Amino acid sequence: MKLLLLLFFIPLSLFAYNDHDVSGAVEAEGFYVGDDKDLGGSFFYIVDRTNKLCFAGTRRPQYGTGTLIKIPCKALKRTPEINTYMETGEIIEKKKVKKRYKTQ
């Protein structure tokens, strides 16, 4: 009987899942850090200003894998580009950041 119920609910649950596009309601940006030989791929941060969430991730294209973990947003405020985005929503170019923070 349990197997019969399982066979019934699995296909039903697959039809119940619908993805929804919330790109117009969520303000989020990704920040590329660079490639690392030890990681075997690229490293990046994602900042979601709408929900106050931050993530760090890796991507290993040669293996088709990657990771994404939630991290404290406070730690990312030390990076001037990310801090500016968190506070104002503006993306500043790296050239402007170096010029702006060079005297400090």
JSON list of C-alpha atoms in Angstrom, two decimals:
[
{"chain": "A", "resi": 1, "resn": "MET", "atom": "CA", "xyz": [0.00, 0.00, 0.00]},
{"chain": "A", "resi": 2, "resn": "LYS", "atom": "CA", "xyz": [2.87, 2.40, 0.86]},
{"chain": "A", "resi": 3, "resn": "LEU", "atom": "CA", "xyz": [4.46, 1.74, -2.53]},
{"chain": "A", "resi": 4, "resn": "LEU", "atom": "CA", "xyz": [1.18, 2.47, -4.29]},
{"chain": "A", "resi": 5, "resn": "LEU", "atom": "CA", "xyz": [0.81, 5.79, -2.43]},
{"chain": "A", "resi": 6, "resn": "LEU", "atom": "CA", "xyz": [4.42, 6.68, -3.21]},
{"chain": "A", "resi": 7, "resn": "LEU", "atom": "CA", "xyz": [3.94, 5.95, -6.90]},
{"chain": "A", "resi": 8, "resn": "PHE", "atom": "CA", "xyz": [0.84, 8.17, -6.89]},
{"chain": "A", "resi": 9, "resn": "PHE", "atom": "CA", "xyz": [2.31, 11.18, -5.01]},
{"chain": "A", "resi": 10, "resn": "ILE", "atom": "CA", "xyz": [5.69, 11.42, -6.77]},
{"chain": "A", "resi": 11, "resn": "PRO", "atom": "CA", "xyz": [4.25, 12.22, -10.23]},
{"chain": "A", "resi": 12, "resn": "LEU", "atom": "CA", "xyz": [1.64, 14.48, -8.61]},
{"chain": "A", "resi": 13, "resn": "SER", "atom": "CA", "xyz": [4.34, 16.47, -6.79]},
{"chain": "A", "resi": 14, "resn": "LEU", "atom": "CA", "xyz": [6.27, 16.94, -10.04]},
{"chain": "A", "resi": 15, "resn": "PHE", "atom": "CA", "xyz": [3.27, 18.65, -11.61]},
{"chain": "A", "resi": 16, "resn": "ALA", "atom": "CA", "xyz": [2.69, 20.79, -8.52]},
{"chain": "A", "resi": 17, "resn": "TYR", "atom": "CA", "xyz": [6.10, 22.51, -8.86]},
{"chain": "A", "resi": 18, "resn": "ASN", "atom": "CA", "xyz": [6.02, 25.72, -10.86]},
{"chain": "A", "resi": 19, "resn": "ASP", "atom": "CA", "xyz": [8.95, 28.10, -11.04]},
{"chain": "A", "resi": 20, "resn": "HIS", "atom": "CA", "xyz": [8.13, 31.80, -10.96]},
{"chain": "A", "resi": 21, "resn": "ASP", "atom": "CA", "xyz": [10.15, 34.71, -12.28]},
{"chain": "A", "resi": 22, "resn": "VAL", "atom": "CA", "xyz": [10.75, 37.29, -9.53]},
{"chain": "A", "resi": 23, "resn": "SER", "atom": "CA", "xyz": [13.52, 39.19, -11.31]},
{"chain": "A", "resi": 24, "resn": "GLY", "atom": "CA", "xyz": [11.42, 42.37, -11.34]},
{"chain": "A", "resi": 25, "resn": "ALA", "atom": "CA", "xyz": [10.85, 42.21, -7.57]},
{"chain": "A", "resi": 26, "resn": "VAL", "atom": "CA", "xyz": [14.31, 41.24, -6.32]},
{"chain": "A", "resi": 27, "resn": "GLU", "atom": "CA", "xyz": [17.41, 43.43, -6.50]},
{"chain": "A", "resi": 28, "resn": "ALA", "atom": "CA", "xyz": [20.51, 41.22, -6.55]},
{"chain": "A", "resi": 29, "resn": "GLU", "atom": "CA", "xyz": [23.97, 41.37, -8.10]},
{"chain": "A", "resi": 30, "resn": "GLY", "atom": "CA", "xyz": [26.90, 39.00, -8.51]},
{"chain": "A", "resi": 31, "resn": "PHE", "atom": "CA", "xyz": [30.51, 39.98, -7.88]},
{"chain": "A", "resi": 32, "resn": "TYR", "atom": "CA", "xyz": [33.27, 37.96, -9.54]},
{"chain": "A", "resi": 33, "resn": "VAL", "atom": "CA", "xyz": [36.34, 37.49, -7.36]},
{"chain": "A", "resi": 34, "resn": "GLY", "atom": "CA", "xyz": [38.54, 35.49, -9.72]},
{"chain": "A", "resi": 35, "resn": "ASP", "atom": "CA", "xyz": [39.86, 32.06, -10.63]},
{"chain": "A", "resi": 36, "resn": "ASP", "atom": "CA", "xyz": [41.75, 30.00, -8.11]},
{"chain": "A", "resi": 37, "resn": "LYS", "atom": "CA", "xyz": [43.88, 26.97, -8.97]},
{"chain": "A", "resi": 38, "resn": "ASP", "atom": "CA", "xyz": [43.25, 25.46, -5.53]},
{"chain": "A", "resi": 39, "resn": "LEU", "atom": "CA", "xyz": [39.49, 25.69, -6.00]},
{"chain": "A", "resi": 40, "resn": "GLY", "atom": "CA", "xyz": [39.79, 24.52, -9.57]},
{"chain": "A", "resi": 41, "resn": "GLY", "atom": "CA", "xyz": [37.38, 27.16, -10.80]},
{"chain": "A", "resi": 42, "resn": "SER", "atom": "CA", "xyz": [35.99, 30.63, -10.22]},
{"chain": "A", "resi": 43, "resn": "PHE", "atom": "CA", "xyz": [34.92, 32.26, -6.97]},
{"chain": "A", "resi": 44, "resn": "PHE", "atom": "CA", "xyz": [32.10, 34.82, -6.62]},
{"chain": "A", "resi": 45, "resn": "TYR", "atom": "CA", "xyz": [29.74, 36.59, -4.22]},
{"chain": "A", "resi": 46, "resn": "ILE", "atom": "CA", "xyz": [26.00, 37.20, -4.66]},
{"chain": "A", "resi": 47, "resn": "VAL", "atom": "CA", "xyz": [24.32, 40.06, -2.78]},
{"chain": "A", "resi": 48, "resn": "ASP", "atom": "CA", "xyz": [20.52, 40.19, -2.56]},
{"chain": "A", "resi": 49, "resn": "ARG", "atom": "CA", "xyz": [19.59, 43.68, -1.34]},
{"chain": "A", "resi": 50, "resn": "THR", "atom": "CA", "xyz": [15.85, 42.96, -1.29]},
{"chain": "A", "resi": 51, "resn": "ASN", "atom": "CA", "xyz": [16.01, 40.12, 1.21]},
{"chain": "A", "resi": 52, "resn": "LYS", "atom": "CA", "xyz": [19.32, 41.13, 2.87]},
{"chain": "A", "resi": 53, "resn": "LEU", "atom": "CA", "xyz": [20.99, 37.83, 1.93]},
{"chain": "A", "resi": 54, "resn": "CYS", "atom": "CA", "xyz": [24.58, 37.18, 0.84]},
{"chain": "A", "resi": 55, "resn": "PHE", "atom": "CA", "xyz": [26.18, 34.10, -0.66]},
{"chain": "A", "resi": 56, "resn": "ALA", "atom": "CA", "xyz": [29.64, 32.90, -1.63]},
{"chain": "A", "resi": 57, "resn": "GLY", "atom": "CA", "xyz": [30.03, 30.42, -4.43]},
{"chain": "A", "resi": 58, "resn": "THR", "atom": "CA", "xyz": [32.41, 28.51, -6.61]},
{"chain": "A", "resi": 59, "resn": "ARG", "atom": "CA", "xyz": [31.99, 27.21, -10.12]},
{"chain": "A", "resi": 60, "resn": "ARG", "atom": "CA", "xyz": [34.01, 24.41, -11.64]},
{"chain": "A", "resi": 61, "resn": "PRO", "atom": "CA", "xyz": [33.00, 24.37, -15.30]},
{"chain": "A", "resi": 62, "resn": "GLN", "atom": "CA", "xyz": [35.31, 21.51, -16.25]},
{"chain": "A", "resi": 63, "resn": "TYR", "atom": "CA", "xyz": [33.34, 19.24, -13.88]},
{"chain": "A", "resi": 64, "resn": "GLY", "atom": "CA", "xyz": [29.95, 20.89, -14.30]},
{"chain": "A", "resi": 65, "resn": "THR", "atom": "CA", "xyz": [29.72, 21.51, -10.55]},
{"chain": "A", "resi": 66, "resn": "GLY", "atom": "CA", "xyz": [29.56, 24.42, -8.16]},
{"chain": "A", "resi": 67, "resn": "THR", "atom": "CA", "xyz": [28.72, 25.37, -4.61]},
{"chain": "A", "resi": 68, "resn": "LEU", "atom": "CA", "xyz": [26.75, 28.17, -3.01]},
{"chain": "A", "resi": 69, "resn": "ILE", "atom": "CA", "xyz": [26.62, 28.93, 0.72]},
{"chain": "A", "resi": 70, "resn": "LYS", "atom": "CA", "xyz": [24.97, 31.70, 2.73]},
{"chain": "A", "resi": 71, "resn": "ILE", "atom": "CA", "xyz": [27.42, 34.03, 4.46]},
{"chain": "A", "resi": 72, "resn": "PRO", "atom": "CA", "xyz": [27.04, 37.09, 6.74]},
{"chain": "A", "resi": 73, "resn": "CYS", "atom": "CA", "xyz": [26.61, 40.26, 4.67]},
{"chain": "A", "resi": 74, "resn": "LYS", "atom": "CA", "xyz": [28.58, 42.26, 7.24]},
{"chain": "A", "resi": 75, "resn": "ALA", "atom": "CA", "xyz": [31.80, 40.55, 6.16]},
{"chain": "A", "resi": 76, "resn": "LEU", "atom": "CA", "xyz": [31.35, 41.70, 2.54]},
{"chain": "A", "resi": 77, "resn": "LYS", "atom": "CA", "xyz": [31.16, 45.38, 3.53]},
{"chain": "A", "resi": 78, "resn": "ARG", "atom": "CA", "xyz": [34.96, 45.48, 3.65]},
{"chain": "A", "resi": 79, "resn": "THR", "atom": "CA", "xyz": [35.04, 45.35, -0.15]},
{"chain": "A", "resi": 80, "resn": "PRO", "atom": "CA", "xyz": [34.32, 48.91, -1.39]},
{"chain": "A", "resi": 81, "resn": "GLU", "atom": "CA", "xyz": [32.41, 47.86, -4.53]},
{"chain": "A", "resi": 82, "resn": "ILE", "atom": "CA", "xyz": [30.12, 45.53, -2.57]},
{"chain": "A", "resi": 83, "resn": "ASN", "atom": "CA", "xyz": [29.66, 48.00, 0.29]},
{"chain": "A", "resi": 84, "resn": "THR", "atom": "CA", "xyz": [28.58, 50.73, -2.14]},
{"chain": "A", "resi": 85, "resn": "TYR", "atom": "CA", "xyz": [26.10, 48.35, -3.77]},
{"chain": "A", "resi": 86, "resn": "MET", "atom": "CA", "xyz": [24.67, 47.31, -0.38]},
{"chain": "A", "resi": 87, "resn": "GLU", "atom": "CA", "xyz": [24.20, 50.91, 0.76]},
{"chain": "A", "resi": 88, "resn": "THR", "atom": "CA", "xyz": [23.10, 52.65, -2.44]},
{"chain": "A", "resi": 89, "resn": "GLY", "atom": "CA", "xyz": [22.30, 49.99, -5.02]},
{"chain": "A", "resi": 90, "resn": "GLU", "atom": "CA", "xyz": [24.89, 51.50, -7.39]},
{"chain": "A", "resi": 91, "resn": "ILE", "atom": "CA", "xyz": [27.58, 49.48, -9.12]},
{"chain": "A", "resi": 92, "resn": "ILE", "atom": "CA", "xyz": [30.85, 51.39, -9.28]},
{"chain": "A", "resi": 93, "resn": "GLU", "atom": "CA", "xyz": [33.66, 50.46, -11.62]},
{"chain": "A", "resi": 94, "resn": "LYS", "atom": "CA", "xyz": [36.91, 49.17, -10.19]},
{"chain": "A", "resi": 95, "resn": "LYS", "atom": "CA", "xyz": [38.87, 52.14, -11.64]},
{"chain": "A", "resi": 96, "resn": "LYS", "atom": "CA", "xyz": [36.68, 54.57, -9.70]},
{"chain": "A", "resi": 97, "resn": "VAL", "atom": "CA", "xyz": [37.04, 52.55, -6.50]},
{"chain": "A", "resi": 98, "resn": "LYS", "atom": "CA", "xyz": [40.84, 52.59, -6.65]},
{"chain": "A", "resi": 99, "resn": "LYS", "atom": "CA", "xyz": [40.88, 56.32, -7.28]},
{"chain": "A", "resi": 100, "resn": "ARG", "atom": "CA", "xyz": [38.30, 56.97, -4.56]},
{"chain": "A", "resi": 101, "resn": "TYR", "atom": "CA", "xyz": [39.99, 54.90, -1.82]},
{"chain": "A", "resi": 102, "resn": "LYS", "atom": "CA", "xyz": [43.62, 55.36, -2.85]},
{"chain": "A", "resi": 103, "resn": "THR", "atom": "CA", "xyz": [44.42, 58.08, -0.29]},
{"chain": "A", "resi": 104, "resn": "GLN", "atom": "CA", "xyz": [43.11, 56.09, 2.69]}
]
